C-alpha positions as a printed NumPy array, in Angstrom:
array([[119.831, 114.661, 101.95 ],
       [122.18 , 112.318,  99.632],
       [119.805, 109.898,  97.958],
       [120.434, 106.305,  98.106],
       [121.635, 104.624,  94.94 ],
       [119.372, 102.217,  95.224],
       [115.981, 103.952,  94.482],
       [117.725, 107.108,  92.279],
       [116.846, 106.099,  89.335],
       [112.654, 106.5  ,  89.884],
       [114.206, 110.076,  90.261],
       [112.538, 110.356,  86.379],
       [108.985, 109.209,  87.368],
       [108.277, 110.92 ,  90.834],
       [111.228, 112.121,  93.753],
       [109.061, 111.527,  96.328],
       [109.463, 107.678,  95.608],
       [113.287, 108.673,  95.678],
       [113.165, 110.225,  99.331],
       [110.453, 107.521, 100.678],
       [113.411, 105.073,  99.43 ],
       [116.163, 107.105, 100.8  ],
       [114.609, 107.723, 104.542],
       [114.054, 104.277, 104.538],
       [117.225, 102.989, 104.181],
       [118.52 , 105.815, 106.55 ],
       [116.206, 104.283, 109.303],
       [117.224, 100.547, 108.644],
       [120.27 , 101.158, 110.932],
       [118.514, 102.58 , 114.342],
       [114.849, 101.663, 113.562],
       [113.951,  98.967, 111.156],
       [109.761,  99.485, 112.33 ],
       [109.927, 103.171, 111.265],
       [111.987, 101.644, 107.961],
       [108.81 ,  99.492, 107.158],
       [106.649, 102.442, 107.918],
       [108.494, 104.469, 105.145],
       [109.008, 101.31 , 102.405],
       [104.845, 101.13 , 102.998],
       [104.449, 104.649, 101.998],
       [106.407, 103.767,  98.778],
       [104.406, 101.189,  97.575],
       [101.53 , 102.913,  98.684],
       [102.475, 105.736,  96.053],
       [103.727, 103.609,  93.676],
       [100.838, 101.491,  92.702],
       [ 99.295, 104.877,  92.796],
       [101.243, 106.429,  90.592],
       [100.636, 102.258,  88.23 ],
       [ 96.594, 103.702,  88.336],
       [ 97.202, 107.297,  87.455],
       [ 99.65 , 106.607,  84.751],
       [ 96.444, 104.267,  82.935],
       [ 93.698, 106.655,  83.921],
       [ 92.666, 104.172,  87.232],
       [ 93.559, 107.017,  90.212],
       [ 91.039, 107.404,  92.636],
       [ 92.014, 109.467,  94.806],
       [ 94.705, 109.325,  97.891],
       [ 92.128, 108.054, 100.445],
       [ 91.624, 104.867,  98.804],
       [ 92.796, 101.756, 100.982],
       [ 95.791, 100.297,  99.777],
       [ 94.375,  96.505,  98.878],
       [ 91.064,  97.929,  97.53 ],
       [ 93.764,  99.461,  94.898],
       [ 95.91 ,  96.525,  94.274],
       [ 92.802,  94.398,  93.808],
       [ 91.551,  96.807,  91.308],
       [ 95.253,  97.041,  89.541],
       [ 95.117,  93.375,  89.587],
       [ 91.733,  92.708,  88.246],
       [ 92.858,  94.922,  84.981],
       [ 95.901,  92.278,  85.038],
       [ 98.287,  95.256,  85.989],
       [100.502,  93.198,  88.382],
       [101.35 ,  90.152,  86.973],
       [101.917,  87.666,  90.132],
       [105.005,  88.27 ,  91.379],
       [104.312,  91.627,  91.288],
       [101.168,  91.932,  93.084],
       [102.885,  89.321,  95.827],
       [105.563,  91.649,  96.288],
       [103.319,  94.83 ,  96.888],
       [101.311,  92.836,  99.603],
       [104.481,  92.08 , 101.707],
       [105.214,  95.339, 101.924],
       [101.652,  96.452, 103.012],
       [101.545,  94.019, 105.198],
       [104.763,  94.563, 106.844],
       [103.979,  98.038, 106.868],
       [100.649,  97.903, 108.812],
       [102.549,  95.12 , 111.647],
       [104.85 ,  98.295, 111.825],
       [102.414, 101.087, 112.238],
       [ 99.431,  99.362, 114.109],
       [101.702,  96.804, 115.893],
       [105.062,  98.463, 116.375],
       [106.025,  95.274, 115.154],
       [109.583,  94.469, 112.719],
       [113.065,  93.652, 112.792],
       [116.056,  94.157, 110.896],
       [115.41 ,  90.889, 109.166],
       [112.005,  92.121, 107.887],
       [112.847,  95.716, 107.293],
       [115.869,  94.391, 104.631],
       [113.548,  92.189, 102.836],
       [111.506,  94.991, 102.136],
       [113.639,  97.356, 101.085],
       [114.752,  94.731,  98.298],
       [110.746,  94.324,  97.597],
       [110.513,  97.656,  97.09 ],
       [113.387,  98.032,  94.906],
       [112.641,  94.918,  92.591],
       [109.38 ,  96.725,  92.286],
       [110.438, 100.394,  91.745],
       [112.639,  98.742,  88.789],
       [109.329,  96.33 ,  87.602],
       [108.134, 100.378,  87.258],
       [110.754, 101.598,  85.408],
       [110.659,  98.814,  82.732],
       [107.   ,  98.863,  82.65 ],
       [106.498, 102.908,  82.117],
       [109.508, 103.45 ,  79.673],
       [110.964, 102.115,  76.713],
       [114.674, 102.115,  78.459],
       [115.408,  99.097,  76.785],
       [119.379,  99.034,  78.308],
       [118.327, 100.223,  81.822],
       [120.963,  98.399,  84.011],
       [119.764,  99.115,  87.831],
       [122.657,  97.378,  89.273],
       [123.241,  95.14 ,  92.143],
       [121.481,  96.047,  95.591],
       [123.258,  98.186,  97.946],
       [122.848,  97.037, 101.26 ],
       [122.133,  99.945, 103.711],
       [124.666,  99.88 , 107.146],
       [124.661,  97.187, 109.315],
       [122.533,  97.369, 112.431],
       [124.441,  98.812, 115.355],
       [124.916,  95.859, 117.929],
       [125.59 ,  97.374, 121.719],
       [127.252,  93.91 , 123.55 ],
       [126.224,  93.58 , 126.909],
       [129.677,  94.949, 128.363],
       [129.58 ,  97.81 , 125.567],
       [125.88 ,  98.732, 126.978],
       [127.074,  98.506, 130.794],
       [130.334, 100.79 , 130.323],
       [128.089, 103.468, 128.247],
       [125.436, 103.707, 131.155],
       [128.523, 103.756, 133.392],
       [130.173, 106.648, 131.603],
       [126.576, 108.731, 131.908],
       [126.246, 108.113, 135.044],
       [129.747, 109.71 , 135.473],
       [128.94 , 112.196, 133.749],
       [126.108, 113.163, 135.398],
       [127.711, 112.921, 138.729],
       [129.823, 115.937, 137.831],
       [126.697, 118.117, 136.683],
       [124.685, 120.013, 138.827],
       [120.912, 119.322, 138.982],
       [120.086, 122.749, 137.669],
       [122.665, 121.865, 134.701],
       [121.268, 118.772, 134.082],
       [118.056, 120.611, 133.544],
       [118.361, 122.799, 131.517],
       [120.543, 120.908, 129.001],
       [118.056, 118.413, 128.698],
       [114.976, 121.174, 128.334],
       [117.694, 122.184, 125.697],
       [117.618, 119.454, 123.971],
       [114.207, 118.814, 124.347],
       [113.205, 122.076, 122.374],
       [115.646, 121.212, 119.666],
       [114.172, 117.839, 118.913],
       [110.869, 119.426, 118.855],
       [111.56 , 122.516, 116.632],
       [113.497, 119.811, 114.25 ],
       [110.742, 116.96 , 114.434],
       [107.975, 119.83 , 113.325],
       [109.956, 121.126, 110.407],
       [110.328, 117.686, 109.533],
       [106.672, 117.268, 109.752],
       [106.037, 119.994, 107.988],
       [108.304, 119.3  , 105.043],
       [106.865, 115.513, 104.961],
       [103.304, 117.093, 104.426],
       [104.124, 119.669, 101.759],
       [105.803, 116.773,  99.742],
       [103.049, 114.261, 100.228],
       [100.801, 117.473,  99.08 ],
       [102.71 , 117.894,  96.012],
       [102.648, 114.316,  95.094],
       [ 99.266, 113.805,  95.463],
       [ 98.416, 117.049,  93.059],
       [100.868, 115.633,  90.449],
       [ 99.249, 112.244,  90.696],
       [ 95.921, 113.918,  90.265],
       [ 97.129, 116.018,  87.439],
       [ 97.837, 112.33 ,  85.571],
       [ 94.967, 111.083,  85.889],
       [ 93.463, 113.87 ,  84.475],
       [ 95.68 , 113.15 ,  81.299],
       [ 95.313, 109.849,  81.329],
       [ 91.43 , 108.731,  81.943],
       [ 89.932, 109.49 ,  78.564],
       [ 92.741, 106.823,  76.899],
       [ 91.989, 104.403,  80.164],
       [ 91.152, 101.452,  78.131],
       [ 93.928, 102.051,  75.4  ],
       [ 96.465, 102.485,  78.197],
       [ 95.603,  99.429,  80.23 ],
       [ 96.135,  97.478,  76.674],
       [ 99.15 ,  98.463,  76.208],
       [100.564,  98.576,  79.806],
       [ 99.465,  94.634,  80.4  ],
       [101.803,  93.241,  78.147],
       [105.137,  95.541,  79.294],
       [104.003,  94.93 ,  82.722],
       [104.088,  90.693,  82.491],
       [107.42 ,  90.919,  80.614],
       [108.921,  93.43 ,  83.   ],
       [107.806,  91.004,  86.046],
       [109.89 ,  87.93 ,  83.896],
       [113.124,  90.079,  84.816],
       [112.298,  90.443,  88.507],
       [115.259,  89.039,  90.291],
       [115.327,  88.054,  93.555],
       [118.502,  85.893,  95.388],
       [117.377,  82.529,  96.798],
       [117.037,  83.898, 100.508],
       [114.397,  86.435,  99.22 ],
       [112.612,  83.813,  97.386],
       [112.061,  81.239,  99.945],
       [111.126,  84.191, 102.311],
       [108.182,  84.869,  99.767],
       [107.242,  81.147,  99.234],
       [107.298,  81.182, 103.533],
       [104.353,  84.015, 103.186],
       [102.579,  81.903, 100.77 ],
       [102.535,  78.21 , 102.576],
       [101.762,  79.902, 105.923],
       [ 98.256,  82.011, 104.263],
       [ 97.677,  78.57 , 102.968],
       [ 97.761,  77.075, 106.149],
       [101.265,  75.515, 106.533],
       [103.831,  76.226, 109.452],
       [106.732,  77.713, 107.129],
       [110.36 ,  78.948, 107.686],
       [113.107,  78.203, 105.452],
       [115.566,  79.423, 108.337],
       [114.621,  77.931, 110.926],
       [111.748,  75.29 , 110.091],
       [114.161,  72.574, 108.261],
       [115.818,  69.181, 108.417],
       [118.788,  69.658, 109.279],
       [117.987,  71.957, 112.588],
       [115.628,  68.435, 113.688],
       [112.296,  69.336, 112.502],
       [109.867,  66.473, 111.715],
       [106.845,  65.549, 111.013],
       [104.52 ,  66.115, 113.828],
       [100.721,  64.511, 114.388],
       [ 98.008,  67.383, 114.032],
       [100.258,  69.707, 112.304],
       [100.805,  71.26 , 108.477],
       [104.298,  71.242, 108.656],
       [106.695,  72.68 , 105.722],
       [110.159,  71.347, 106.131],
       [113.145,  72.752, 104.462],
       [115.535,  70.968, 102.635],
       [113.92 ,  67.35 , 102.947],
       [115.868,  64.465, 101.97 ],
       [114.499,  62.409,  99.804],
       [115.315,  59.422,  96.438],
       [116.751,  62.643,  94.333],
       [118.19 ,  64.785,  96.571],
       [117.385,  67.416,  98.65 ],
       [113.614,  68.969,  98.086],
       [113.324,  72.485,  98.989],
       [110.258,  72.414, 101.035],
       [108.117,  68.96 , 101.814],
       [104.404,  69.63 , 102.856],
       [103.672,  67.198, 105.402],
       [ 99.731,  67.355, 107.209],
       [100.27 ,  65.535, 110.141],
       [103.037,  62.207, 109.46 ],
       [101.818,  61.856, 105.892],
       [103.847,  63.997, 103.224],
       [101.607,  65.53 , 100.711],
       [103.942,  67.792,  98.559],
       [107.072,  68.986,  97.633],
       [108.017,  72.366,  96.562],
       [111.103,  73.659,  95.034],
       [112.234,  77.221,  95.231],
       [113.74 ,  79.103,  92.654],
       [116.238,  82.225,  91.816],
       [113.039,  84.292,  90.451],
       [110.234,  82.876,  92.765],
       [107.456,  80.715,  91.346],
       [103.704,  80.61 ,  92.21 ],
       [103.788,  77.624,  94.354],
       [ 99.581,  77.565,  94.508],
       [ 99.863,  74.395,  92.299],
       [101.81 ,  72.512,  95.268],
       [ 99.952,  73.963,  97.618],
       [ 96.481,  73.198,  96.033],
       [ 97.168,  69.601,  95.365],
       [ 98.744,  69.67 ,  99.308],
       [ 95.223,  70.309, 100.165],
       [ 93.57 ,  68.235,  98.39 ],
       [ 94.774,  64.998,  99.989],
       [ 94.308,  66.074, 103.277]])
């Protein structure tokens, strides 16, 4: 399987980051839940491989947020960071427990996941000229029109008229027994590699844990200045800044949630409306609790904490 460009270049710290990447982007097109499914995996064994590599590893049962807390109480994901590793867990667990994501979702992550597979990079090596690139985006999402959908069901049905039942049959016990001899190799092949990268994580921690302390020294500083050069475009940003208003409380969304599309203050309701006019322009997001504005928040390129807006928001409600 060709890997995608986008997540080759963890090739040097662990390929089963590479494939996690790849298999993601190959499921944007058809399946954008099963995407998020994968892109969780990845950041599930990348802030594993963040412990193991400073002697933290517990071992491969430990719950996802009970190891970004820890990573996080050693300072090990500067904010950004840390933000980033929760939207994919979280979209991740909507898509396995909820069947829940869209196409929408499922690209956000994958640039998540590949802002933080290159926070990695720069934090675990001393590739001082590393140039990841731009982003690849993966293939469009197929789009059946309504007509489109109507003539293929008309063509099967067509087709099926000139098959005989006992044809029918067996070319769909066929293909039955082909999907299921191909889905449990696949299995099979997806459990050997998780194997193997779970022995290679445990064989770093076993190099790492007697310099624990040294290494978390000396990975704090390279991991706030590698989080400095995370770069995320403006749609990206205000997506994140969405996640943070609405935990705190606020109805937020920069797409759909603004000005311009007629929404307004309403009584009874934290409202964050996008691109506010006001006496200097345009304010990315005004926090209004009921008719009374409270705060206003501007986005940036590389997105800010915006807990300061949000704190003073609540304290003058």
């Amino acid at each position: 399987m060709p890997v995608s460009p986008n997540f080759a270049f963890l090739n040097s710290h662990d390929s089963q980051l590479v494939r996690l990447g790849t298999m993601a982007e190959r499921y944007f097109k058809e399946d954008p839940v099963t995407c998020l499914m994968k892109l969780r995996q990845f950041g599930e064994l990348l802030a594993q491989l963040v412990a193991a590599k400073v002697g933290l590893y517990a071992d491969a049962e430990e719950p996802q947020i009970r190891l970004l807390n820890r990573l996080s109480y050693n300072n090990l994901l500067p904010g950004e960071v840390e933000r980033l590793f929760h939207e994919l867990r979280m979209a991740g667990n909507n898509a396995t427990h909820q069947r829940r994501g869209d196409h929408r979702i499922a690209l956000s992550s994958l640039k998540y996941a590949r802002q933080l597979g290159i926070w990695f990079h720069r934090t675990f090596t001393a590739d001082k000229n590393f140039n990841p690139g731009a982003f690849i985006p993966p293939p469009e999402p197929s789009q059946e029109t309504e007509v489109l959908k109507q003539e293929l069901e008309r063509l099967r049905l067509l087709a099926q008229e000139n098959r005989s039942f006992a044809e029918l049959a067996q070319a769909k016990a066929s293909q039955e027994e082909e999907l299921r001899q191909i889905t449990e190799q696949l299995l099979r092949e997806a459990e050997a590699q998780a194997q193997e990268a779970f022995q290679r994580l445990e064989q770093l921690q076993t190099q790492t844990v007697s310099q624990s302390n040294q290494l978390i020294k000396q990975t704090v500083a390279k991991a706030q200045q590698a989080e400095t050069q995370i770069d995320l475009d403006e749609t990206e940003t205000r997506r994140l800044i969405d996640a943070q208003l609405r935990a705190a409380g606020w109805s937020a969304d920069s797409e759909n949630l603004t000005y311009n599309k007629g929404t307004r203050p309403e009584k009874g309701r934290n409202l964050a409306i996008g691109e506010y006019p006001t006496q200097n322009g345009r304010a990315d997001y005004a926090l209004f609790v009921g008719l009374q504005i409270v705060a206003l928040v501007e986005a940036k390129r590389q997105c800010k904490d915006v807990s300061a807006a949000i704190d003073q928001a609540q304290t003058l409600q």
